[in-house]
XYZ file of C-alpha atoms in Angstrom:
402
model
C 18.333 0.657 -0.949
C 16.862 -2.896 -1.086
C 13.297 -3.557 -2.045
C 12.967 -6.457 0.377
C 11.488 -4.625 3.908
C 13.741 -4.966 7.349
C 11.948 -7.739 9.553
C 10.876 -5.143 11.710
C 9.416 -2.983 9.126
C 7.306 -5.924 7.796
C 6.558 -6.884 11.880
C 4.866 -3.455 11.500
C 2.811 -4.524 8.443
C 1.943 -7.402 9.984
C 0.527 -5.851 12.635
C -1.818 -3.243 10.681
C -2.936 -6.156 8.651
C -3.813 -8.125 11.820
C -5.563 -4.707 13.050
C -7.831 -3.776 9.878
C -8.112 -7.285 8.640
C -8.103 -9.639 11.133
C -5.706 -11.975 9.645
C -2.016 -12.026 8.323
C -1.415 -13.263 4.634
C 1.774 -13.732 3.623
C 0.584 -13.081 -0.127
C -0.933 -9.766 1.042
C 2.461 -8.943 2.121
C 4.056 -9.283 -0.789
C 1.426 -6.978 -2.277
C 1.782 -4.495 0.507
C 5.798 -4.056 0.132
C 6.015 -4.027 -3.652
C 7.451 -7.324 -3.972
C 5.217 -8.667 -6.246
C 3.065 -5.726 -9.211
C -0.584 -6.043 -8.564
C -1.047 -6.385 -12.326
C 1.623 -9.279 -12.064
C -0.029 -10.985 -9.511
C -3.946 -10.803 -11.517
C -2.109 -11.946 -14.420
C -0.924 -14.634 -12.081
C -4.703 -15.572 -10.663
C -5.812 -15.247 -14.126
C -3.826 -18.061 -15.462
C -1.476 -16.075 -17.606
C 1.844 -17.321 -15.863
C 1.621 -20.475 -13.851
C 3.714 -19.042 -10.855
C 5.366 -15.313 -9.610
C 8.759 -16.570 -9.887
C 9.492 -13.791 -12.601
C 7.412 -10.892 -11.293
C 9.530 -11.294 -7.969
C 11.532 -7.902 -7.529
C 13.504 -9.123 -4.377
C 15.608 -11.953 -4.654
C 13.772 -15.586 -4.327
C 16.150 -17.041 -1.041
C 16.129 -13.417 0.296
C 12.722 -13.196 -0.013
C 11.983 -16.948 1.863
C 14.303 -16.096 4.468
C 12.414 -12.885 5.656
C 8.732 -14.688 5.340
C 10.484 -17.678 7.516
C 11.230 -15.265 10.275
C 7.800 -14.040 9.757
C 5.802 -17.225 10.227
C 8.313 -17.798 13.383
C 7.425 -14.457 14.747
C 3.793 -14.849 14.082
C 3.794 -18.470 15.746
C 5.395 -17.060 18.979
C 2.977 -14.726 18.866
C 0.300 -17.561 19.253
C -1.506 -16.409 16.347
C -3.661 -18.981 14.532
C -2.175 -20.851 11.619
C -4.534 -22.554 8.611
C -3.640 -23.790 5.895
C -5.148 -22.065 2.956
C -5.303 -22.736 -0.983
C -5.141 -20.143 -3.422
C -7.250 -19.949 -6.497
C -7.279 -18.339 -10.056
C -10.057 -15.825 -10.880
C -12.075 -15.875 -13.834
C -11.778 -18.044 -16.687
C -9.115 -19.606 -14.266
C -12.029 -20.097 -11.146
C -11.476 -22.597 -9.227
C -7.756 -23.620 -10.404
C -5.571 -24.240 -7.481
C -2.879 -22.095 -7.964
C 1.383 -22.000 -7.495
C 2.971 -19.232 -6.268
C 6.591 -19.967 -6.439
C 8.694 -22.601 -7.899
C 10.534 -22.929 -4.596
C 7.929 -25.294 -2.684
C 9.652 -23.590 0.818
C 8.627 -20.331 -0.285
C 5.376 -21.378 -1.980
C 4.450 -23.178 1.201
C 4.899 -20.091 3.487
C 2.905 -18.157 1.191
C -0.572 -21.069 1.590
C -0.563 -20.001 5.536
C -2.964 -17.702 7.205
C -2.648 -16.241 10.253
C -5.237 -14.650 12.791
C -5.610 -14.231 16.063
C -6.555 -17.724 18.159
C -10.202 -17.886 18.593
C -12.469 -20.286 21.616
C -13.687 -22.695 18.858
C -16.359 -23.723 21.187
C -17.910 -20.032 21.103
C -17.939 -20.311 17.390
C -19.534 -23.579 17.489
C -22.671 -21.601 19.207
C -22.720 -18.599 17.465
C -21.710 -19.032 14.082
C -21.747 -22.876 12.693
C -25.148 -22.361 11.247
C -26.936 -22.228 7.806
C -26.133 -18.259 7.522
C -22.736 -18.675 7.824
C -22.225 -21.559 4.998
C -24.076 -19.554 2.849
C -22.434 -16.312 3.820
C -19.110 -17.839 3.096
C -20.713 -19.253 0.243
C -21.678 -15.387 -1.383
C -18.056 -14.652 -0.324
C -16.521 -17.160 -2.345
C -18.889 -16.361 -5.185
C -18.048 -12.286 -4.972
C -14.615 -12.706 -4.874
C -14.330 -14.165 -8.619
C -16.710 -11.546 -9.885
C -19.271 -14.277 -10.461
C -22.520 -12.439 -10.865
C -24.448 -15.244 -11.200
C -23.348 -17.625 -8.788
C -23.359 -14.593 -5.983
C -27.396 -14.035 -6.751
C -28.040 -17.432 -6.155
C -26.199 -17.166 -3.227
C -27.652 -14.648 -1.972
C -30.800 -15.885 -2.203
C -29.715 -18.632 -0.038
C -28.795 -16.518 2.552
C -31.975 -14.703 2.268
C -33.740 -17.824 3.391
C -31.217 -18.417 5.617
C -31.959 -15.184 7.429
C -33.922 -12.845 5.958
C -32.524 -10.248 8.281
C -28.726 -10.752 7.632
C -27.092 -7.699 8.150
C -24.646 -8.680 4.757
C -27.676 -8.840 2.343
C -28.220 -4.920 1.118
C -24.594 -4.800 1.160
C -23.751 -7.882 -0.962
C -27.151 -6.854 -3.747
C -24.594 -3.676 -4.105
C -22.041 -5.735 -4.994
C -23.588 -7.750 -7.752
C -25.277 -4.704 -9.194
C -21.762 -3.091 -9.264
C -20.828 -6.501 -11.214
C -23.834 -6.139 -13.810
C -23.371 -2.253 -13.899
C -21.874 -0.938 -17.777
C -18.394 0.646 -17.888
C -18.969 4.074 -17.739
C -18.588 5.454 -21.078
C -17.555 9.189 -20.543
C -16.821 12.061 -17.329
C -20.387 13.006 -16.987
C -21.160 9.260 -16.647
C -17.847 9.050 -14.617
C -18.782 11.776 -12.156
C -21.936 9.852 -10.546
C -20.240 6.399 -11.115
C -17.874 8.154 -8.456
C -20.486 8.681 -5.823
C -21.848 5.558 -6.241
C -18.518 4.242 -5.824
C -17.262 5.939 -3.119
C -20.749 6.103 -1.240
C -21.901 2.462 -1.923
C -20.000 -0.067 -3.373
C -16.593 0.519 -1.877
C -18.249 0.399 2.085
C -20.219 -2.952 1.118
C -17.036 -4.298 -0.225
C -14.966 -3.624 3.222
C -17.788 -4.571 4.856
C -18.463 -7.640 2.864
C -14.976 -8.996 1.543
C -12.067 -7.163 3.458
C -8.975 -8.433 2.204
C -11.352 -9.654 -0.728
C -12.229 -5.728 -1.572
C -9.353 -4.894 -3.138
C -9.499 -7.612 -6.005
C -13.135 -6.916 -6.616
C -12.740 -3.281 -6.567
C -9.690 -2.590 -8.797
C -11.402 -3.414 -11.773
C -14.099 -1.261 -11.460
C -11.735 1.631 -10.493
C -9.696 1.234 -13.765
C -12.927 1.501 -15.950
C -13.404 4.680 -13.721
C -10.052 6.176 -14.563
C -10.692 5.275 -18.838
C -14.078 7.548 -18.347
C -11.719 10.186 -16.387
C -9.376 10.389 -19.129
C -10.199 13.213 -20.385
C -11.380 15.448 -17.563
C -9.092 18.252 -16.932
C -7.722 18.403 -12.978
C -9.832 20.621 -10.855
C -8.834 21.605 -6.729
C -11.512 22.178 -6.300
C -12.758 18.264 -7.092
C -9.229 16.908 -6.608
C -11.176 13.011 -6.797
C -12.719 14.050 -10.602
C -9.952 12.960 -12.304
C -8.157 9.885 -14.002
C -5.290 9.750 -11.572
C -7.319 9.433 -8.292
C -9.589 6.523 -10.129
C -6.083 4.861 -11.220
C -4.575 5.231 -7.796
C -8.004 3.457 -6.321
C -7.341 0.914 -9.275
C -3.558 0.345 -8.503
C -2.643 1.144 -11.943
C 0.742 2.662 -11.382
C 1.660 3.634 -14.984
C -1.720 5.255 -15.523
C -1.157 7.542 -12.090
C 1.876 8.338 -13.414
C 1.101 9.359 -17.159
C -2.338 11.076 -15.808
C -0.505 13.258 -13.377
C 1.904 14.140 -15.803
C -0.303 15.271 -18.812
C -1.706 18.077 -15.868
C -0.022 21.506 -16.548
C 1.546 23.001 -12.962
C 1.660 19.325 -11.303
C 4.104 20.135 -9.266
C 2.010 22.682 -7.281
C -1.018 20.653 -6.471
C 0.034 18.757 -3.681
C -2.387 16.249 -4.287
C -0.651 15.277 -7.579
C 2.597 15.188 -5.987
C 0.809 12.459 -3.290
C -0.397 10.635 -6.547
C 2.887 10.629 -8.098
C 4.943 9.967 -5.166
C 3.090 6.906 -4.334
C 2.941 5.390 -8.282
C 6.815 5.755 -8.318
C 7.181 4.301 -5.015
C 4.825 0.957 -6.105
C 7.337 0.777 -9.560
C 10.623 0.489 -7.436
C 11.754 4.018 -9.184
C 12.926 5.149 -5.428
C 14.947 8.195 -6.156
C 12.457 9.619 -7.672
C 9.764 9.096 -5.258
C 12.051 9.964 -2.073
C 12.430 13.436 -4.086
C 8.546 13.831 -4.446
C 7.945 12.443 -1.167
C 9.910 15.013 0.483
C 9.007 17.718 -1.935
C 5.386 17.378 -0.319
C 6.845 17.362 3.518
C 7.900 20.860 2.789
C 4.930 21.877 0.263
C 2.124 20.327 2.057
C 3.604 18.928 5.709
C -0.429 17.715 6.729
C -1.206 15.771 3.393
C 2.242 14.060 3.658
C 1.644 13.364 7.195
C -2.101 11.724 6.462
C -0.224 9.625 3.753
C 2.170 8.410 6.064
C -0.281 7.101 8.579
C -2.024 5.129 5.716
C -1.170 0.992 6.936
C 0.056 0.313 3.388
C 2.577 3.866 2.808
C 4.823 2.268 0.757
C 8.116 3.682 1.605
C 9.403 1.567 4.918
C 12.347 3.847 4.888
C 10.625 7.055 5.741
C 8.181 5.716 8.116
C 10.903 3.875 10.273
C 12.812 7.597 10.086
C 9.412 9.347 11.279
C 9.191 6.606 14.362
C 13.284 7.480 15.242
C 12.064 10.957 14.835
C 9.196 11.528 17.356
C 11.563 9.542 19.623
C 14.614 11.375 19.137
C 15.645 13.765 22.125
C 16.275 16.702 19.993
C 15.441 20.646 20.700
C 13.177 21.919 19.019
C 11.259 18.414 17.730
C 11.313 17.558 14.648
C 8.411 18.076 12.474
C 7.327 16.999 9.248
C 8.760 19.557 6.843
C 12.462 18.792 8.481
C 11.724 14.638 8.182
C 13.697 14.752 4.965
C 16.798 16.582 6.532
C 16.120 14.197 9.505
C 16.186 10.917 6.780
C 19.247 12.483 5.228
C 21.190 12.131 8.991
C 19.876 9.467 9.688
C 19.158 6.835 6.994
C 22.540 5.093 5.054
C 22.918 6.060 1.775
C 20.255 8.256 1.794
C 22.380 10.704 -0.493
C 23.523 8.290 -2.964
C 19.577 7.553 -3.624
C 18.296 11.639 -3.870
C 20.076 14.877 -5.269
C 19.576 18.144 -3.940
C 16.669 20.077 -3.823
C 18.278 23.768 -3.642
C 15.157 24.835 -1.840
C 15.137 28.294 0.166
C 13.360 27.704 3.340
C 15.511 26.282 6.312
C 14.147 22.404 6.430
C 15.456 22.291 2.203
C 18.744 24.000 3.349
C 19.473 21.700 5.850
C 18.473 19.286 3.886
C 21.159 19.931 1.360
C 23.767 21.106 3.505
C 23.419 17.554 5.110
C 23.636 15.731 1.771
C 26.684 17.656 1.053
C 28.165 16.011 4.145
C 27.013 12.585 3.579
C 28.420 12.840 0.043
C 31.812 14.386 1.287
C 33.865 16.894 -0.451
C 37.312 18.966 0.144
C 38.059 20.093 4.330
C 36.985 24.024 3.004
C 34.024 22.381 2.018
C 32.810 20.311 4.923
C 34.119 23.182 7.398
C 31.943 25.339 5.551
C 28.898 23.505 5.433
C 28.902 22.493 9.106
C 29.275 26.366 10.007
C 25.850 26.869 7.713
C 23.968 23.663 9.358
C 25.371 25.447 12.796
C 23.471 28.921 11.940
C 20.263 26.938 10.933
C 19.551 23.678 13.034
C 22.568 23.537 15.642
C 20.917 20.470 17.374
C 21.165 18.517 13.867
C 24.815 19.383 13.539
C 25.300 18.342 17.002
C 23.829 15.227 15.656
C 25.769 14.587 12.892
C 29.057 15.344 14.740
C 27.684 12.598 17.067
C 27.038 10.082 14.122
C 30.603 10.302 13.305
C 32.175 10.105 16.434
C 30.357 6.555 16.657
């Protein structure tokens, strides 16, 4: 199962990014699918490697020939195109930056696309002093630059001393000059302040820009978490939810591990599903994945209507799904024996789970089948998918045929 996304899978991307953005980045994309580690691309920004070429996990003409189809779709679309440069981040500020050593696919990645605007409206109601230095703060937030932002600011103060970014942005360069916090009690309220100040300014400040400015800040958050034990009750209280924040796959995965019982706390499994997903280990993460549609059938589906879920595969199965004439529907905790029908190769990726309830049966009986084995066999295992979901064998019999 390729890492690269179908076209139509990454249409869909595009057009979540587009909804809770406002704009289309190709280089968000590749962030969004897994193409390109997060701690890759920082390394990248920070001057570390001079281009991506190496942390690309698809394969470089591949990868150019979906993003072309992209930047055709989004032209038809009549969205917006600018031409955009891309810069390092700290010591490496201000450094114009190469993505790829092909200039084709480095030149698809230095477009932006948003929906057309009436340039005459934003002549009126936004080419003013505020603005520039609005932008200017922006610009200044994004590298972490504590001291250029306050300076900044303080422009736009006497720009507008009512500007509805100011309280919002002050939170953002205290959370710049604010210590690491050094241990879980100090962890615990650097949580609430977190989650009840810093991370709203950010969307509300930066957007796309949040993410770069937050993660940082959530992986100091996970090293004071280290050592809290996982409670329920306080399922955010612990390393793995701060390294999950902080896109710090490797640390999700060790900290879920180290709990004793992981595999019942549903929340865990979410964790750990999603870190193995982001590292390309796909067997493993289709296993938890579906482990949690049959442990925890609500949580899974609130994952899956997240913009950035990061397995294509099972969303695009979900979609055929909810559409599928099929009696009774299918629900979440039968998506996996629905993915197994339905989605090629599906059995050569995931084993069995030799669960008891009917939606893990199926599920297996249906892998047998897409694996093949002797005519007793496959008789035999169609006359058990019969006596539990006859509409799936029908299905099946159906997929066949065609």
């Amino acid at each position: 199962m390729n890492a690269l996304p179908a076209v139509a899978d990454a249409q869909v991307t595009v057009q979540q990014m587009l909804a809770a953005q406002g704009a289309y980045s190709p280089l968000e994309l590749l962030l969004q699918s897994n193409l390109v580690d997060y701690d890759d691309y920082r390394a990248w920004r920070r001057g570390e490697c001079a281009t991506l070429d190496a942390a690309l996990v698809a394969e470089q003409g591949e990868t150019r020939a979906l993003f072309e189809r992209l930047d055709v779709w989004a032209r038809s679309m009549r969205l917006q195109a600018d031409d955009v440069d891309l810069y390092g981040i700290d010591d490496n500020a201000g450094v114009r930056l190469t993505a790829f050593g092909d200039r084709q696919l480095d030149a698809l990645l230095h477009v932006e696309f948003r929906p057309a605007s009436n340039r005459s409206q934003l002549d009126i109601f936004l080419d003013n002093d505020a603005l520039w230095a609005l932008n200017d703060l922006i610009d200044a937030l994004c590298v972490r630059d504590a001291r250029q932002a306050r300076e900044r600011l303080r422009r736009l103060r006497q720009a507008d001393s009512g500007h509805w970014a100011l309280a919002n942005a002050q939170a953002l360069i205290e959370a710049l000059n604010a210590p690491a916090p050094a241990h879980h009690g100090d962890a615990a309220e650097r949580l609430d302040l977190m989650q009840r100040r810093w991370v709203p300014a950010a969307s509300a400040v930066l957007r796309r820009g949040s993410r770069d400015f937050l993660t940082p800040l959530w992986r100091d958050l996970g090293a004071a978490f280290e050592r809290a034990p996982f409670d329920p009750a306080r399922p955010d209280e612990h390393a793995s939810f701060a390294y999950l924040c902080g896109l710090a796959w490797k640390h999700v995965e060790r900290t879920v591990l180290e709990v004793p019982g992981h595999a019942q706390q549903p929340e865990l499994v979410r964790r750990l599903a999603e870190a193995m997903s982001r590292q390309h280990r796909r067997g493993e993460a289709l296993r938890l994945w579906f482990s949690l549609c049959w442990q925890a059938p609500a949580l899974f589906e609130q994952a899956l209507a997240a913009p950035d879920f990061p397995e294509p595969v099972l969303k695009r199965a979900w979609g055929d799904a909810v559409g599928a004439d099929i009696e009774p529907p299918i629900d979440i905790p039968w998506l996996p024996a629905w993915a197994m029908l339905t989605e090629r190769g599906m059995a050569r990726v995931v084993h069995r789970c030799g669960g008891s309830s009917a939606p893990e049966r199926a599920f297996d009986l249906l892998h047998a089948l897409r694996r093949g084995g002797t005519d007793r066999e496959d008789i035999d295992n169609r006359r058990a998918l019969q006596a539990i979901r006859p509409a799936l064998l029908q299905r099946y019999l159906e997929m066949l045929e065609g």
